[in-house]
Amino acid sequence: MKVLVVEDERKTAAYLRKGLTENGFVVDCADDGAAGLERALTGEYDVLIVDIMLPKRDGWSLLAELRKAGTATPVLFLTARDAIDDRVKGLELGADDYLVKPFAFTELLARVRTILRRVGSSRDVVHIADLEIDLIRHRATRGGKRLDLTPKEFALLSLLARHTGEAISRHLIAEQVWDVRFDSDTNVVDVHVRRLRSKVDDPFEKKLIHTVRGVGYVLEDRP
């Protein structure tokens, strides 16, 4: 699942990115409202976490523009403003939830997952052959057997699953799963793909994770 965090406090943004990434989410960040709106309109996100008091464009106007443009991506407001009127205004504009700072990350994570379960979509569960990936509950099974994946392995698998049949470059995998620029001298992506294959493919006759020479990897059911 992919999350956009729009937060101008660097420590808070880094804290959210780290926590969400460790729990298997792919995270993008924007540090002002204008950049956040552009990313939200042009990117594909499952949920937005948006501060209200932002430079260039506040969270309220960001949400209003999103809804005006017909974008229904769920929004969780994260803010220091705890007045009832502020909460009501956010909900009336189309926010899905409202969490006041300071907050416990476990509560934020629970609220994000609740929003995703409530909103639902055809992308909640992805099937490739006998592989089933539940993007909401962060579970994967193959042949009915639960796969014991680490958060990074699940993040890698879910990235491939959201682009089933599409070759994903090592550069994109490194950026989306590890939030780092890909270094051709680093084999971190290949190492983690091998580990993922040992759980997803090795115990089974049919292989689903394929190498695309000179590009990266693809998850697909080949004849």
Short mmCIF file of C-alpha atoms in Angstrom, two decimals:
data_model
loop_
_atom_site.label_atom_id
_atom_site.label_comp_id
_atom_site.label_asym_id
_atom_site.label_seq_id
_atom_site.Cartn_x
_atom_site.Cartn_y
_atom_site.Cartn_z
CA MET A 1 0.00 0.00 0.00
CA LYS A 2 1.24 3.48 -0.84
CA VAL A 3 0.97 6.48 1.49
CA LEU A 4 1.61 10.18 0.91
CA VAL A 5 2.65 12.15 4.01
CA VAL A 6 2.25 15.93 3.69
CA GLU A 7 4.07 17.36 6.70
CA ASP A 8 6.42 20.33 7.02
CA GLU A 9 7.98 19.27 10.33
CA ARG A 10 10.95 17.20 9.22
CA LYS A 11 11.22 15.15 12.41
CA THR A 12 7.55 14.22 12.26
CA ALA A 13 7.75 13.37 8.57
CA ALA A 14 10.85 11.21 9.13
CA TYR A 15 9.18 9.50 12.09
CA LEU A 16 6.09 8.68 10.02
CA ARG A 17 8.10 7.50 7.03
CA LYS A 18 10.21 5.20 9.20
CA GLY A 19 7.25 3.73 11.09
CA LEU A 20 5.06 3.20 8.04
CA THR A 21 7.91 1.75 5.97
CA GLU A 22 8.75 -0.70 8.76
CA ASN A 23 5.13 -1.83 8.63
CA GLY A 24 5.25 -2.59 4.92
CA PHE A 25 3.91 0.65 3.42
CA VAL A 26 5.52 2.51 0.53
CA VAL A 27 5.83 6.15 1.60
CA ASP A 28 6.25 9.43 -0.28
CA CYS A 29 6.61 12.76 1.51
CA ALA A 30 5.90 16.40 0.64
CA ASP A 31 6.88 19.29 2.91
CA ASP A 32 4.34 21.90 1.79
CA GLY A 33 0.72 21.97 0.69
CA ALA A 34 1.38 22.88 -2.93
CA ALA A 35 3.79 20.00 -3.44
CA GLY A 36 1.44 17.69 -1.58
CA LEU A 37 -1.48 18.62 -3.81
CA GLU A 38 0.57 18.06 -6.98
CA ARG A 39 1.71 14.63 -5.79
CA ALA A 40 -1.79 13.66 -4.70
CA LEU A 41 -3.27 14.64 -8.06
CA THR A 42 -0.62 12.98 -10.20
CA GLY A 43 0.34 9.96 -8.09
CA GLU A 44 -1.49 6.81 -7.11
CA TYR A 45 -1.95 6.62 -3.33
CA ASP A 46 -4.08 4.49 -1.06
CA VAL A 47 -4.23 7.06 1.76
CA LEU A 48 -2.95 10.59 2.48
CA ILE A 49 -1.74 11.78 5.89
CA VAL A 50 -1.97 15.56 5.84
CA ASP A 51 -1.04 18.25 8.36
CA ILE A 52 -3.37 21.28 8.39
CA MET A 53 -0.91 24.11 9.02
CA LEU A 54 1.36 23.87 5.98
CA PRO A 55 3.42 26.37 3.97
CA LYS A 56 2.06 27.55 0.58
CA ARG A 57 -1.31 25.80 0.95
CA ASP A 58 -3.01 24.59 4.12
CA GLY A 59 -4.42 21.10 4.53
CA TRP A 60 -8.01 22.28 4.27
CA SER A 61 -7.54 23.89 0.86
CA LEU A 62 -5.49 20.90 -0.28
CA LEU A 63 -8.36 18.56 0.59
CA ALA A 64 -10.95 20.90 -0.97
CA GLU A 65 -9.00 20.94 -4.25
CA LEU A 66 -8.65 17.17 -4.23
CA ARG A 67 -12.37 16.62 -3.78
CA LYS A 68 -13.16 19.33 -6.37
CA ALA A 69 -10.96 17.45 -8.83
CA GLY A 70 -12.89 14.26 -8.13
CA THR A 71 -10.08 12.54 -6.23
CA ALA A 72 -11.55 10.28 -3.57
CA THR A 73 -8.28 9.13 -1.97
CA PRO A 74 -8.84 8.79 1.81
CA VAL A 75 -7.34 11.58 3.94
CA LEU A 76 -6.27 11.44 7.57
CA PHE A 77 -5.64 14.89 9.05
CA LEU A 78 -2.73 14.97 11.49
CA THR A 79 -2.51 18.29 13.32
CA ALA A 80 -1.98 20.19 16.54
CA ARG A 81 -5.38 21.86 16.14
CA ASP A 82 -7.78 20.09 18.47
CA ALA A 83 -10.78 22.45 18.53
CA ILE A 84 -14.12 20.78 17.77
CA ASP A 85 -14.85 23.34 15.03
CA ASP A 86 -11.58 22.41 13.29
CA ARG A 87 -12.46 18.72 13.39
CA VAL A 88 -15.93 19.36 12.04
CA LYS A 89 -14.56 21.55 9.24
CA GLY A 90 -12.11 18.85 8.19
CA LEU A 91 -14.76 16.14 8.16
CA GLU A 92 -17.20 18.34 6.26
CA LEU A 93 -14.55 18.93 3.59
CA GLY A 94 -14.29 15.18 3.11
CA ALA A 95 -11.57 14.01 5.49
CA ASP A 96 -11.85 10.39 6.63
CA ASP A 97 -10.29 10.81 10.07
CA TYR A 98 -8.57 13.34 12.33
CA LEU A 99 -5.71 12.69 14.75
CA VAL A 100 -4.34 15.34 17.11
CA LYS A 101 -0.63 15.80 17.88
CA PRO A 102 1.09 14.50 19.94
CA PHE A 103 0.01 11.03 18.94
CA ALA A 104 1.06 7.42 19.44
CA PHE A 105 2.25 5.82 16.22
CA THR A 106 0.36 2.63 17.05
CA GLU A 107 -2.90 4.62 17.07
CA LEU A 108 -2.08 6.29 13.76
CA LEU A 109 -1.25 2.91 12.22
CA ALA A 110 -4.52 1.46 13.50
CA ARG A 111 -6.49 4.39 12.09
CA VAL A 112 -4.79 4.11 8.68
CA ARG A 113 -5.60 0.42 8.51
CA THR A 114 -9.18 1.06 9.61
CA ILE A 115 -9.59 3.66 6.86
CA LEU A 116 -8.22 1.25 4.27
CA ARG A 117 -10.52 -1.54 5.43
CA ARG A 118 -13.51 0.78 5.44
CA VAL A 119 -12.86 2.30 2.05
CA GLY A 120 -11.86 -0.96 0.43
CA SER A 121 -11.08 -1.46 -3.25
CA SER A 122 -10.49 -4.14 -5.82
CA ARG A 123 -6.79 -3.72 -5.06
CA ASP A 124 -7.13 -4.86 -1.45
CA VAL A 125 -6.30 -8.45 -2.36
CA VAL A 126 -4.15 -9.34 -5.35
CA HIS A 127 -4.13 -12.84 -6.88
CA ILE A 128 -1.40 -14.17 -9.13
CA ALA A 129 -1.85 -17.90 -9.82
CA ASP A 130 -2.06 -19.49 -6.34
CA LEU A 131 -0.39 -16.49 -4.66
CA GLU A 132 -2.71 -14.23 -2.65
CA ILE A 133 -1.52 -10.89 -1.29
CA ASP A 134 -3.72 -9.02 1.18
CA LEU A 135 -2.49 -5.44 0.96
CA ILE A 136 -4.59 -4.25 3.88
CA ARG A 137 -3.78 -6.94 6.44
CA HIS A 138 -0.20 -7.33 5.18
CA ARG A 139 -0.53 -11.06 4.66
CA ALA A 140 0.51 -13.30 1.81
CA THR A 141 -0.29 -16.94 1.16
CA ARG A 142 0.66 -19.34 -1.58
CA GLY A 143 -1.20 -22.56 -2.19
CA GLY A 144 -3.18 -21.73 0.95
CA LYS A 145 -0.03 -21.62 3.10
CA ARG A 146 0.89 -18.44 4.97
CA LEU A 147 4.22 -16.92 3.87
CA ASP A 148 6.42 -15.69 6.71
CA LEU A 149 7.61 -12.37 5.26
CA THR A 150 9.50 -9.55 6.93
CA PRO A 151 8.04 -6.04 6.56
CA LYS A 152 10.61 -5.21 3.84
CA GLU A 153 9.88 -8.44 1.99
CA PHE A 154 6.17 -7.70 2.09
CA ALA A 155 6.78 -4.12 0.91
CA LEU A 156 8.81 -5.50 -2.00
CA LEU A 157 6.17 -8.10 -2.85
CA SER A 158 3.33 -5.59 -2.64
CA LEU A 159 5.20 -3.18 -4.94
CA LEU A 160 5.58 -5.94 -7.52
CA ALA A 161 1.95 -6.98 -6.99
CA ARG A 162 0.61 -3.48 -7.60
CA HIS A 163 2.41 -3.58 -10.95
CA THR A 164 1.66 -7.19 -11.89
CA GLY A 165 2.98 -7.96 -15.36
CA GLU A 166 5.03 -4.77 -15.44
CA ALA A 167 8.83 -4.83 -15.20
CA ILE A 168 9.95 -2.79 -12.19
CA SER A 169 13.46 -1.35 -12.31
CA ARG A 170 15.97 -1.78 -9.52
CA HIS A 171 16.07 2.01 -9.26
CA LEU A 172 12.34 2.22 -8.56
CA ILE A 173 12.44 -0.68 -6.10
CA ALA A 174 15.26 0.95 -4.14
CA GLU A 175 13.46 4.29 -4.03
CA GLN A 176 10.04 2.90 -3.12
CA VAL A 177 11.05 0.19 -0.63
CA TRP A 178 14.21 1.63 0.91
CA ASP A 179 13.80 5.34 0.10
CA VAL A 180 17.34 5.48 -1.29
CA ARG A 181 18.90 6.30 -4.63
CA PHE A 182 20.01 3.16 -6.43
CA ASP A 183 23.77 2.61 -6.62
CA SER A 184 24.84 0.20 -9.36
CA ASP A 185 27.58 -1.06 -7.01
CA THR A 186 25.00 -2.07 -4.41
CA ASN A 187 23.29 -5.44 -4.61
CA VAL A 188 20.74 -4.80 -1.83
CA VAL A 189 17.78 -5.14 -4.22
CA ASP A 190 19.03 -8.40 -5.73
CA VAL A 191 19.77 -9.85 -2.28
CA HIS A 192 16.25 -9.08 -1.04
CA VAL A 193 14.66 -10.41 -4.23
CA ARG A 194 16.56 -13.68 -3.73
CA ARG A 195 15.29 -13.88 -0.15
CA LEU A 196 11.75 -13.17 -1.30
CA ARG A 197 12.02 -15.82 -4.01
CA SER A 198 13.17 -18.37 -1.43
CA LYS A 199 9.78 -17.97 0.26
CA VAL A 200 7.45 -17.21 -2.65
CA ASP A 201 8.93 -19.40 -5.41
CA ASP A 202 11.46 -21.95 -4.22
CA PRO A 203 8.98 -24.29 -2.47
CA PHE A 204 6.77 -24.34 -5.57
CA GLU A 205 7.18 -25.71 -9.07
CA LYS A 206 5.69 -22.63 -10.79
CA LYS A 207 7.83 -19.50 -10.52
CA LEU A 208 6.17 -16.09 -10.32
CA ILE A 209 9.04 -13.63 -9.75
CA HIS A 210 11.04 -13.23 -12.95
CA THR A 211 14.20 -11.32 -13.81
CA VAL A 212 13.99 -8.88 -16.71
CA ARG A 213 17.54 -8.60 -17.94
CA GLY A 214 18.88 -5.07 -17.91
CA VAL A 215 15.77 -3.73 -16.15
CA GLY A 216 14.74 -5.39 -12.92
CA TYR A 217 11.97 -7.75 -11.88
CA VAL A 218 8.38 -8.62 -12.69
CA LEU A 219 5.70 -10.57 -10.84
CA GLU A 220 3.49 -12.49 -13.25
CA ASP A 221 1.96 -15.87 -14.03
CA ARG A 222 3.77 -17.06 -17.14
CA PRO A 223 2.67 -20.12 -19.17
#
